[in-house]
Amino acid sequence: MKTITIGVIAHVDHGKTTLVDQLLKQGGAFEAHQEVGNLIMDSNDQEKERGITIYAKNCSIKHNDTIINIVDTPGHADFSSEVERVLRVVDTVLILVDAQEGPMPQTRFVTQKAIELGLKPIVLINKIDKPAANPAEVIDKVYELFMELGANDDQLDFPIVYSIAKQGIAKHELNEESTNLNPLFDTIIEKAVTKTSDQPFQALVYALDYSDYSGRAGIAKIFNGKVNKGETISLIQQDGTVQTGRITKLVKFIGNKQAETDLAENGDIIGISGFKDVTIGTTFTNTQNPVALPIIEIGKPTVSMVFSTNTSPFAGKEGKNVTSRTIYDRLKKELETNVGLKVEQVENSESYRVSGRGELHISVLIEAMRREGFELSVSKPTVILRDENGQKMEPYENLFISVPEEYSGIVIEKLSKRKAEMTNMHSKNNYTILEFVAPTRGIIGYNSEFIYDTHGEGVFSHIFKEYGPYKGPIDGRQNGVLISQCAGKALGYALSNLQARGTLFINPSTDVYEGMIVGKNSRGEDLIVNPTKGKQLTNMRASGSDDSLQLEPPQILTLEQAIEFIDDDELVEVTPSSIRLRKRYLTENERKRAK
C-alpha cells in the first residue's frame, strides 16, 4: 500500500484547520455513528481559545489504496520552528491560499523553506465562494511569489485545486460541479513524489509524545527500511553519540488517534517508545550500520524575556508552583518539545532568560504555565543583538499592513518614529496595503497601538527578515503610569478621582500593594497615587456631593497586552488567577536609588 506524507501550510484564518477537519471526515477517520466537532486537530485549550494552530500535529486518512499522513502546521510566524522541523519529513506541501487575500507573510516564509528543501507544492485556492474572490489574480500572485523565492521550473509547474473547505468541496476547475474533496485527494496521490528504498532502517524524530504507561516516545518518519515491535535498534543523538535499546511500543496514526502495530515500513509516521533520551532531530536506525539522517536545522530566537520568581507581597497566595527550582524544571521540560525555544540562567541570579521567535511564542508558554499553577514575574521583551565583525547587529522584520485608507497616514507616521522604512504602498478596494522593513525593537508593543489607531479595522502581520545594522535609540512608551503608594483594597471614591488622571487598570475592591501599577497616566511621567483613600465621613451633607459615583469601565489587560505595555523598569506578575503590572522596585526609595 502506498504511503504519502503531506504538510498543510497557510496564513492565519485562511481555512487550514477547517480543511483538515473535512479531510479527516471524508477520509474515513471516524465511524458513521461517531459525533465529530470542528477544529479536530486543534486539541490544545489555547489553540481553541485563540483560534490559531500552535503545535504541529499529524493524523492519517485512507483514500482508495493509499495512506495519506497529514501534518497540520501553525500559520503564525512565531511558531515557525514547528513548521521547519515538519517540512523535513513530508513528501509534498499543500499551500492553501485565500481566494480573496492571496499569499500572505506567513505563507511566504514557509513556502520559501519548502522551496529551499526542493519540495514540489500543490496550491489550493480556498474560499472561492467569497464575494470578492479573484482566483485568477491570486494564482498570478502565487506565481510571482514562487519566482521571487527562486523556485525551479519543476516547482513552478505546480498543480492547482480550488476549494470551499467549510463545505468540504474541491474542484479541478472553477466551473465544474463537485460535492466532496475527491479532486484534492486525487491530486495529492498523483502529484506527491514519494521515495522507495531497500536501505536499512532509518527514521527521523521530528516530535515527541509522553504517556505515564510507556514513557517518552519519539514521533518519526521512516525514510528507509522497516522496523518491528520488540526489535533492538540504535538511537543516534545530534552530537553523534549512539545508544542501543529495544522498542517497547510501536504505534501508527490512524485518523487522529494512535494504534499499536507490530510492523512499520518506509513512508510511515510512527511512534517508538523505549528510549528515554530521545529528542527532536535524533535518528532511529539499525544496529549493524548506524547512520544518522541530516540534522533538522531550526532558525535561532530573536526575542527574549526574563522569567523570575514572584516577589510581590501577594506571592504564594494564588499559585502552587512558586520557587525558582520548579520554574526551571518546567522550562527544561518545555525545551524537550519546543525546539524554537532557548533557556539560560541569568548570571548571579535565580532568573532565567527565555528566548523565542516572538512575543506570542513566549506568551503561549507563560499562559500554559499559569494554567498549571505557576506564579512568576516576566520582564519586557528585548531583542537579541549580535556582533558581526565589530558591528552591532539587530533583527529586522518585514511588516505587511492592510488598513482603511483614512487610517494609513497615522500608521505611516507612527511606524516612521519606530525606524520603519516603507518599501511598498498600493490601494485595493478602499484599503491601503503597506509594506515596511523595521527593526524588531520598533514593533514590540505596537500591536495594541495599531488596533486603537485603526479602530480595529486594520490587519497587521510581520515576519523575521534578517539581521542588519543597529538603528540606534527608538522611542518607547509615551505615557507614564499610576503607581499605588500603599497596600489595601481599591475604593470607588479614590478611583473616581484618579480616572481624570488617565486610564485605570483595576476595579473597585481590587487588592493592591505598594509599587503596583493601577493605571496609565495621561502624561509622560509616573505618578504615585492612593487608590485606597476613602471619603472622609462627617455629619454634614452638601447638595450633590453624595450622588452615586460615576466610574468608567477600566481597561483590563490580557497577558499579551500587559507584556506589550510594560517598560524596562516594570514587570508583569503572572499567577493562575491574576495578571498584575508592577514596578521592578516597589518602594519609591528603591526606585530613586536604582536611578
Coordinates of C-alpha atoms in Angstrom, one line a residue, residues 50-581:
R50 CA -7.1 31.9 20.3
G51 CA -8.4 30.3 17.1
I52 CA -4.9 29.5 15.8
T53 CA -2.8 26.4 15.4
I54 CA 0.2 26.5 17.8
Y55 CA 1.7 23.0 17.7
A56 CA 2.3 20.9 14.6
K57 CA 0.3 17.6 14.8
N58 CA -0.2 14.7 12.5
C59 CA -3.0 12.3 11.5
S60 CA -3.7 9.9 8.7
I61 CA -6.5 9.0 6.3
K62 CA -7.0 6.4 3.7
H63 CA -8.2 7.1 0.1
N64 CA -8.7 4.0 -2.1
D65 CA -5.4 2.1 -1.7
T66 CA -3.3 5.0 -0.4
I67 CA -2.5 6.1 3.2
I68 CA -2.1 9.9 3.4
N69 CA -0.3 11.2 6.5
I70 CA -1.4 14.8 7.1
V71 CA 0.7 17.2 9.2
D72 CA -1.2 20.3 10.3
T73 CA 1.2 23.2 10.8
P74 CA 0.9 26.6 12.6
G75 CA 0.2 29.6 10.4
H76 CA 1.7 32.2 12.7
A77 CA 5.3 33.2 12.2
D78 CA 6.1 33.0 15.9
F79 CA 5.7 29.2 15.7
S80 CA 7.8 28.8 12.5
S81 CA 10.1 26.4 14.4
E82 CA 7.2 23.9 14.4
V83 CA 7.0 24.3 10.6
E84 CA 10.7 24.0 9.9
R85 CA 11.0 20.6 11.6
V86 CA 7.9 19.2 9.9
L87 CA 9.0 20.2 6.4
R88 CA 11.9 17.8 6.7
V89 CA 9.6 14.7 6.9
V90 CA 7.0 15.5 4.2
D91 CA 6.8 14.3 0.6
T92 CA 5.0 17.4 -0.6
V93 CA 3.3 20.5 0.8
L94 CA -0.3 21.7 0.3
I95 CA -0.1 25.5 0.2
L96 CA -3.6 26.9 1.0
V97 CA -4.3 30.4 -0.2
D98 CA -7.3 32.6 0.4
A99 CA -9.1 33.4 -2.9
Q100 CA -9.5 37.0 -1.9
E101 CA -6.4 37.9 0.1
G102 CA -3.8 35.9 -1.8
P103 CA -0.5 34.7 -0.4
M104 CA 0.3 36.4 2.9
P105 CA 3.5 36.9 5.0
Q106 CA 3.5 33.5 6.8
T107 CA 2.6 31.8 3.6
R108 CA 5.7 33.4 2.1
F109 CA 8.0 32.3 4.9
V110 CA 7.0 28.6 4.9
T111 CA 6.8 28.4 1.1
Q112 CA 10.4 29.7 1.0
K113 CA 11.5 26.9 3.4
A114 CA 9.7 24.3 1.3
I115 CA 11.3 25.5 -2.0
E116 CA 14.7 25.5 -0.4
L117 CA 14.2 21.8 0.5
G118 CA 13.2 21.0 -3.1
L119 CA 9.6 20.1 -2.3
K120 CA 7.1 20.4 -5.1
P121 CA 4.0 22.1 -3.8
I122 CA 0.3 21.7 -4.5
V123 CA -1.6 25.0 -4.5
L124 CA -5.1 25.1 -3.1
I125 CA -7.2 28.2 -3.7
N126 CA -9.7 28.2 -0.8
K127 CA -12.8 30.3 -0.1
I128 CA -13.7 30.7 -3.8
D129 CA -17.3 31.5 -2.6
K130 CA -16.2 34.8 -1.1
P131 CA -18.0 37.8 -2.8
A132 CA -14.7 39.5 -3.6
A133 CA -12.8 36.3 -4.5
N134 CA -10.5 36.6 -7.5
P135 CA -8.8 33.2 -8.1
A136 CA -7.1 34.3 -11.3
E137 CA -5.4 37.2 -9.7
V138 CA -4.4 35.1 -6.7
I139 CA -2.8 32.5 -8.9
D140 CA -0.7 35.2 -10.6
K141 CA 0.5 36.4 -7.2
V142 CA 1.4 32.8 -6.3
Y143 CA 3.5 32.5 -9.5
E144 CA 5.2 35.9 -8.7
L145 CA 5.9 34.7 -5.1
F146 CA 7.4 31.4 -6.3
M147 CA 9.7 33.2 -8.9
E148 CA 10.7 35.7 -6.3
L149 CA 11.7 32.9 -3.9
G150 CA 13.8 31.2 -6.6
A151 CA 11.6 28.2 -7.4
N152 CA 12.9 25.9 -10.2
D153 CA 10.9 25.1 -13.3
D154 CA 9.5 21.9 -11.8
Q155 CA 8.3 23.7 -8.7
L156 CA 6.7 26.5 -10.9
D157 CA 4.7 23.8 -12.7
F158 CA 2.5 23.3 -9.6
P159 CA -1.0 21.8 -9.8
I160 CA -3.9 24.0 -8.8
V161 CA -7.1 22.9 -7.0
Y162 CA -10.0 25.1 -5.9
S163 CA -12.0 24.6 -2.8
I164 CA -14.6 25.7 -0.3
A165 CA -13.2 24.0 2.8
K166 CA -16.1 24.9 5.0
Q167 CA -18.4 22.9 2.7
G168 CA -15.9 20.1 2.1
I169 CA -15.8 20.7 -1.7
A170 CA -12.8 20.7 -4.1
K171 CA -12.6 21.2 -7.8
H172 CA -10.1 20.9 -10.6
E173 CA -11.8 23.8 -12.5
L174 CA -13.9 26.7 -11.1
N175 CA -16.9 25.8 -13.3
E176 CA -17.1 22.1 -12.6
E177 CA -19.6 20.5 -10.2
S178 CA -18.3 18.8 -7.0
T179 CA -19.8 17.5 -3.8
N180 CA -16.6 16.3 -2.0
L181 CA -12.8 16.6 -1.7
N182 CA -12.0 13.7 -4.1
P183 CA -10.4 16.1 -6.7
L184 CA -7.9 17.1 -3.9
F185 CA -7.3 13.5 -2.8
D186 CA -6.6 12.5 -6.4
T187 CA -4.2 15.4 -7.0
I188 CA -2.2 14.6 -3.8
I189 CA -1.9 10.9 -4.8
E190 CA -1.0 11.7 -8.4
K191 CA 1.5 14.6 -7.8
A192 CA 3.2 13.7 -4.5
V193 CA 6.7 12.4 -5.0
T194 CA 7.4 9.5 -2.7
K195 CA 10.7 7.7 -2.4
T196 CA 11.1 3.9 -2.0
S197 CA 14.2 2.3 -0.7
D198 CA 15.7 -1.1 0.2
Q199 CA 18.2 0.5 2.5
P200 CA 18.5 -0.4 6.2
F201 CA 16.0 1.1 8.7
Q202 CA 16.3 4.9 9.3
A203 CA 13.7 7.2 10.8
L204 CA 14.0 10.9 11.7
V205 CA 12.4 12.1 15.0
Y206 CA 10.5 15.4 14.5
A207 CA 8.2 15.4 17.5
L208 CA 7.8 13.9 21.0
D209 CA 5.0 12.3 22.9
Y210 CA 4.7 11.1 26.5
S211 CA 2.5 8.7 28.4
D212 CA 2.6 7.6 32.1
Y213 CA 2.5 4.0 30.9
S214 CA 5.1 3.8 28.2
G215 CA 7.2 6.9 28.9
R216 CA 8.6 9.2 26.3
A217 CA 8.1 8.4 22.6
G218 CA 9.8 9.7 19.5
I219 CA 7.4 10.5 16.7
A220 CA 9.4 9.8 13.5
K221 CA 9.1 9.4 9.7
I222 CA 10.6 6.2 8.3
F223 CA 12.9 7.2 5.4
N224 CA 14.4 3.8 4.7
G225 CA 13.6 0.1 5.5
K226 CA 11.1 -1.3 8.1
V227 CA 11.0 -2.0 11.8
N228 CA 9.2 -4.5 14.1
K229 CA 7.9 -4.1 17.6
G230 CA 10.4 -5.6 20.1
E231 CA 13.3 -5.2 17.7
T232 CA 16.7 -3.9 19.0
I233 CA 17.6 -0.6 17.3
S234 CA 20.1 2.3 17.7
L235 CA 19.4 5.9 18.5
I236 CA 21.9 8.5 17.2
Q237 CA 21.9 11.8 19.0
Q238 CA 22.7 15.1 17.3
D239 CA 26.2 15.1 18.8
G240 CA 26.9 11.7 17.2
T241 CA 26.6 9.5 20.3
V242 CA 24.9 6.2 19.8
Q243 CA 22.8 4.2 22.2
T244 CA 21.1 0.8 21.7
G245 CA 17.7 -0.2 23.0
R246 CA 14.6 -2.3 22.4
I247 CA 11.3 -1.0 21.1
T248 CA 8.8 -1.5 23.9
K249 CA 5.9 0.1 22.0
L250 CA 5.4 0.8 18.3
V251 CA 2.4 2.9 17.1
K252 CA 1.0 4.2 13.9
F253 CA -1.5 7.1 13.4
I254 CA -5.0 6.1 12.3
G255 CA -7.3 9.1 11.9
N256 CA -6.3 11.4 14.7
K257 CA -5.5 8.6 17.2
Q258 CA -2.7 6.2 17.8
A259 CA -2.9 2.4 17.3
E260 CA -0.3 -0.1 18.3
T261 CA 1.3 -2.1 15.4
D262 CA 3.8 -4.9 15.0
L263 CA 5.4 -3.6 11.8
A264 CA 6.0 -0.3 10.2
E265 CA 7.5 0.4 6.8
N266 CA 9.1 3.0 4.6
G267 CA 7.0 6.2 4.5
D268 CA 5.1 5.5 7.7
I269 CA 4.8 8.1 10.5
I270 CA 5.4 6.1 13.8
G271 CA 5.9 6.5 17.5
I272 CA 8.7 4.5 19.1
S273 CA 8.9 4.0 22.9
G274 CA 11.9 2.5 24.8
F275 CA 14.5 5.3 24.7
K276 CA 14.3 7.9 27.5
D277 CA 16.9 10.2 25.9
V278 CA 15.1 10.6 22.5
T279 CA 14.9 14.2 21.4
I280 CA 13.8 16.1 18.2
G281 CA 16.4 15.7 15.5
T282 CA 17.7 12.3 16.6
T283 CA 17.7 9.3 14.2
F284 CA 16.4 5.8 14.9
T285 CA 18.4 3.3 12.8
N286 CA 19.6 -0.3 12.6
T287 CA 22.3 -1.6 15.0
Q288 CA 24.6 -3.2 12.3
N289 CA 25.3 0.1 10.4
P290 CA 24.0 3.1 12.4
V291 CA 24.0 6.1 10.1
A292 CA 22.3 9.4 11.0
L293 CA 19.9 11.3 8.8
P294 CA 20.6 15.0 8.2
I295 CA 20.0 17.2 11.3
I296 CA 16.9 19.4 11.4
E297 CA 18.1 23.0 11.2
I298 CA 16.0 25.4 13.2
G299 CA 16.2 29.2 13.0
K300 CA 17.6 30.9 16.1
P301 CA 15.5 33.0 18.5
T302 CA 15.3 36.8 18.0
V303 CA 13.4 37.9 21.2
S304 CA 14.0 37.2 24.9
M305 CA 12.3 37.7 28.2
V306 CA 13.5 37.2 31.8
F307 CA 11.4 34.8 34.0
S308 CA 11.8 35.3 37.7
T309 CA 10.0 34.1 40.9
N310 CA 7.1 36.3 42.0
T311 CA 8.5 38.7 44.7
S312 CA 5.4 40.8 45.2
P313 CA 3.6 41.0 48.6
F314 CA 0.9 38.6 47.1
A315 CA 3.5 35.9 46.3
G316 CA 2.3 32.4 47.0
K317 CA -1.4 33.3 47.6
E318 CA -2.8 32.1 44.3
G319 CA -0.3 29.6 42.9
K320 CA 1.2 26.3 44.0
N321 CA 4.4 26.3 41.9
V322 CA 6.3 29.4 43.1
T323 CA 10.0 28.5 43.5
S324 CA 12.9 29.1 41.2
R325 CA 13.6 25.4 41.0
T326 CA 10.0 24.5 39.9
I327 CA 10.1 27.2 37.2
Y328 CA 13.4 26.0 35.9
D329 CA 12.2 22.3 35.8
R330 CA 9.1 23.4 33.8
L331 CA 11.3 25.4 31.4
K332 CA 13.6 22.5 31.0
K333 CA 10.7 20.2 30.2
E334 CA 9.4 22.7 27.6
L335 CA 12.8 22.5 25.8
E336 CA 12.2 18.8 25.1
T337 CA 9.4 19.6 22.6
N338 CA 9.6 23.3 21.9
V339 CA 12.6 23.3 19.6
G340 CA 12.5 27.1 18.8
L341 CA 13.0 28.0 22.5
K342 CA 16.2 28.6 24.4
V343 CA 16.6 28.9 28.2
E344 CA 19.7 30.2 30.1
Q345 CA 20.2 31.3 33.6
V346 CA 20.8 35.0 34.2
E347 CA 24.2 35.4 35.9
N348 CA 24.3 35.9 39.7
S349 CA 20.5 35.4 40.0
E350 CA 17.7 32.9 40.2
S351 CA 16.1 34.3 37.0
Y352 CA 16.1 32.6 33.5
R353 CA 16.3 34.3 30.1
V354 CA 13.8 32.6 27.8
S355 CA 14.4 33.3 24.1
G356 CA 12.0 32.6 21.3
R357 CA 10.7 33.6 17.8
G358 CA 8.5 36.4 19.1
E359 CA 6.3 37.7 21.9
L360 CA 3.4 35.3 21.1
H361 CA 5.8 32.3 21.1
I362 CA 6.9 33.1 24.6
S363 CA 3.5 34.3 25.9
V364 CA 1.9 31.0 24.9
L365 CA 4.4 29.3 27.3
I366 CA 3.6 31.8 30.1
E367 CA -0.1 31.2 29.7
A368 CA 0.4 27.5 29.8
M369 CA 2.5 27.8 33.0
R370 CA -0.1 29.9 34.8
R371 CA -2.8 27.4 34.0
E372 CA -0.6 24.7 35.5
G373 CA -0.4 26.7 38.8
F374 CA 2.8 28.6 38.4
E375 CA 3.5 32.1 39.8
L376 CA 6.2 34.1 38.1
S377 CA 7.3 37.6 37.1
V378 CA 8.3 38.4 33.5
S379 CA 10.2 41.3 32.0
K380 CA 9.6 43.4 28.9
P381 CA 10.6 41.6 25.7
T382 CA 14.0 42.6 24.3
V383 CA 15.6 41.7 21.0
I384 CA 18.7 39.5 20.8
L385 CA 21.6 41.6 19.4
R386 CA 24.7 40.1 17.6
D387 CA 28.2 41.3 17.0
E388 CA 29.4 40.7 13.4
N389 CA 32.9 41.9 12.6
G390 CA 32.8 44.5 15.4
Q391 CA 29.4 45.9 14.2
K392 CA 26.3 45.7 16.4
M393 CA 23.5 43.9 14.5
E394 CA 19.8 43.6 15.4
P395 CA 16.9 41.6 13.9
Y396 CA 14.7 43.2 11.2
E397 CA 11.2 42.3 10.2
N398 CA 9.0 42.6 7.1
L399 CA 5.7 44.3 8.0
F400 CA 2.6 43.7 6.0
I401 CA -0.3 46.0 6.8
S402 CA -3.8 46.4 5.4
V403 CA -5.8 49.4 6.7
P404 CA -8.8 51.5 5.5
E405 CA -7.4 54.5 3.5
E406 CA -8.4 57.1 6.1
Y407 CA -6.1 55.4 8.7
S408 CA -3.0 55.0 6.5
G409 CA -1.5 58.4 7.5
I410 CA -1.4 57.7 11.2
V411 CA 0.1 54.2 10.7
I412 CA 2.9 55.6 8.4
E413 CA 3.6 58.4 11.0
K414 CA 3.8 56.0 13.9
L415 CA 5.9 53.5 12.2
S416 CA 8.4 56.1 10.9
K417 CA 9.0 57.1 14.5
R418 CA 9.8 53.5 15.2
K419 CA 12.6 53.5 12.5
A420 CA 10.5 51.6 9.9
E421 CA 11.1 52.2 6.2
M422 CA 8.2 51.8 3.8
T423 CA 9.0 49.6 0.8
N424 CA 5.7 49.3 -1.0
M425 CA 2.3 51.0 -0.9
H426 CA -0.8 50.5 -3.1
S427 CA -4.6 50.6 -2.8
K428 CA -7.2 47.9 -3.2
N429 CA -11.0 48.0 -2.5
N430 CA -10.7 51.2 -0.3
Y431 CA -7.9 49.7 1.7
T432 CA -4.3 50.7 1.6
I433 CA -1.7 47.9 1.5
L434 CA 1.6 49.0 3.2
E435 CA 4.9 47.1 3.4
F436 CA 7.7 48.1 5.7
V437 CA 11.1 46.9 6.9
A438 CA 11.6 47.7 10.5
P439 CA 13.8 46.7 13.5
T440 CA 12.1 44.2 15.7
R441 CA 12.6 46.6 18.6
G442 CA 10.4 49.1 16.8
I443 CA 7.4 46.9 16.6
I444 CA 7.5 45.4 20.1
G445 CA 4.4 46.9 21.8
Y446 CA 3.0 48.4 18.6
N447 CA 0.1 45.9 18.1
S448 CA -2.2 47.4 20.7
E449 CA -1.5 50.9 19.4
F450 CA -2.2 49.8 15.9
I451 CA -5.6 48.4 16.9
Y452 CA -6.5 51.6 18.6
D453 CA -5.3 53.8 15.7
T454 CA -7.2 51.8 13.1
H455 CA -10.4 51.3 15.2
G456 CA -9.8 47.5 15.0
E457 CA -10.2 47.5 11.2
G458 CA -6.5 47.1 10.2
V459 CA -4.6 43.8 9.7
F460 CA -1.0 43.8 10.9
S461 CA 1.4 40.9 10.5
H462 CA 5.2 40.7 10.5
I463 CA 7.9 38.1 9.9
F464 CA 11.6 37.9 10.6
K465 CA 13.7 39.1 7.6
E466 CA 17.4 39.2 8.6
Y467 CA 19.9 40.8 10.9
G468 CA 21.0 44.3 10.0
P469 CA 22.9 47.3 11.4
Y470 CA 21.7 48.6 14.8
K471 CA 19.5 51.6 14.2
G472 CA 20.1 53.5 17.5
P473 CA 17.6 54.6 20.1
I474 CA 13.9 54.1 19.4
D475 CA 11.3 56.0 21.4
G476 CA 9.3 53.7 23.8
R477 CA 6.1 54.2 25.6
Q478 CA 5.0 57.9 25.7
N479 CA 2.8 57.6 28.8
G480 CA 3.8 57.2 32.5
V481 CA 1.9 55.0 34.9
L482 CA -0.2 55.4 38.1
I483 CA 1.6 53.7 40.9
S484 CA -0.1 52.7 44.2
Q485 CA 1.7 54.2 47.2
C486 CA 0.2 51.7 49.8
A487 CA -1.5 48.3 50.3
G488 CA -5.2 47.7 50.7
K489 CA -8.4 47.5 48.7
A490 CA -9.1 49.9 46.0
L491 CA -12.1 52.1 46.7
G492 CA -14.6 53.5 44.2
Y493 CA -14.3 57.0 45.7
A494 CA -10.5 57.1 45.2
L495 CA -10.7 55.6 41.7
S496 CA -13.4 58.2 40.7
N497 CA -10.8 60.9 41.4
L498 CA -8.0 59.0 39.7
Q499 CA -9.8 58.4 36.4
A500 CA -9.3 62.0 35.5
R501 CA -5.5 61.4 35.6
G502 CA -5.6 58.6 33.0
T503 CA -6.8 55.1 32.2
L504 CA -7.4 52.7 35.1
F505 CA -6.4 49.0 35.0
I506 CA -8.4 47.9 38.1
N507 CA -11.9 47.7 39.5
P508 CA -13.1 48.8 43.0
S509 CA -12.4 46.2 45.7
T510 CA -9.2 45.0 43.9
D511 CA -6.4 44.2 46.3
V512 CA -3.4 46.4 45.6
Y513 CA 0.1 46.8 47.1
E514 CA 2.8 49.5 47.2
G515 CA 4.5 49.7 43.8
M516 CA 1.7 48.0 41.9
I517 CA 0.6 49.8 38.6
V518 CA -3.1 50.6 38.8
G519 CA -3.4 52.7 35.6
K520 CA -1.8 54.6 32.7
N521 CA -1.1 58.3 33.2
S522 CA -2.3 60.7 30.6
R523 CA 1.0 62.4 30.8
G524 CA 4.6 61.3 30.3
E525 CA 5.8 60.9 33.9
D526 CA 4.9 58.3 36.5
L527 CA 2.5 59.4 39.2
I528 CA 2.2 58.0 42.8
V529 CA -1.4 57.7 43.9
N530 CA -3.5 56.3 46.7
P531 CA -6.3 54.1 45.3
T532 CA -7.4 53.0 48.8
K533 CA -8.4 56.5 50.0
G534 CA -11.9 56.7 51.3
K535 CA -14.3 59.6 51.6
Q536 CA -14.0 61.5 54.9
L537 CA -17.1 60.9 57.0
T538 CA -18.8 63.9 58.5
N539 CA -22.3 64.7 59.8
M540 CA -22.7 67.4 57.2
R541 CA -24.4 66.9 53.9
A542 CA -23.9 69.1 50.8
S543 CA -26.1 69.3 47.7
G544 CA -24.8 67.0 45.0
S545 CA -21.8 65.7 47.0
D546 CA -23.4 62.4 47.9
D547 CA -24.6 61.5 44.5
S548 CA -23.5 58.0 43.3
L549 CA -20.1 57.7 41.8
Q550 CA -19.7 57.6 38.0
L551 CA -16.8 55.2 37.2
E552 CA -15.7 54.4 33.7
P553 CA -15.0 50.7 32.9
P554 CA -11.3 50.0 33.5
Q555 CA -9.0 48.6 30.8
I556 CA -8.4 45.1 31.9
L557 CA -5.2 44.0 30.2
T558 CA -4.7 40.5 28.7
L559 CA -1.4 38.8 29.1
E560 CA -0.2 39.9 25.7
Q561 CA -1.3 43.4 26.2
A562 CA 0.4 43.6 29.6
I563 CA 3.7 42.3 28.1
E564 CA 3.4 44.9 25.3
F565 CA 2.7 47.7 27.7
I566 CA 5.4 47.4 30.4
D567 CA 8.6 49.4 30.3
D568 CA 12.2 48.4 31.1
D569 CA 11.7 49.1 34.9
E570 CA 8.5 47.2 35.1
L571 CA 7.3 43.6 35.4
V572 CA 4.2 41.6 34.7
E573 CA 3.2 39.5 37.7
V574 CA 1.5 36.3 36.4
T575 CA -0.5 33.9 38.7
P576 CA -3.2 31.3 38.0
S577 CA -6.0 33.8 38.6
S578 CA -4.4 37.3 38.1
I579 CA -2.3 39.4 35.8
R580 CA -0.8 42.4 37.5
L581 CA 1.6 45.1 36.5

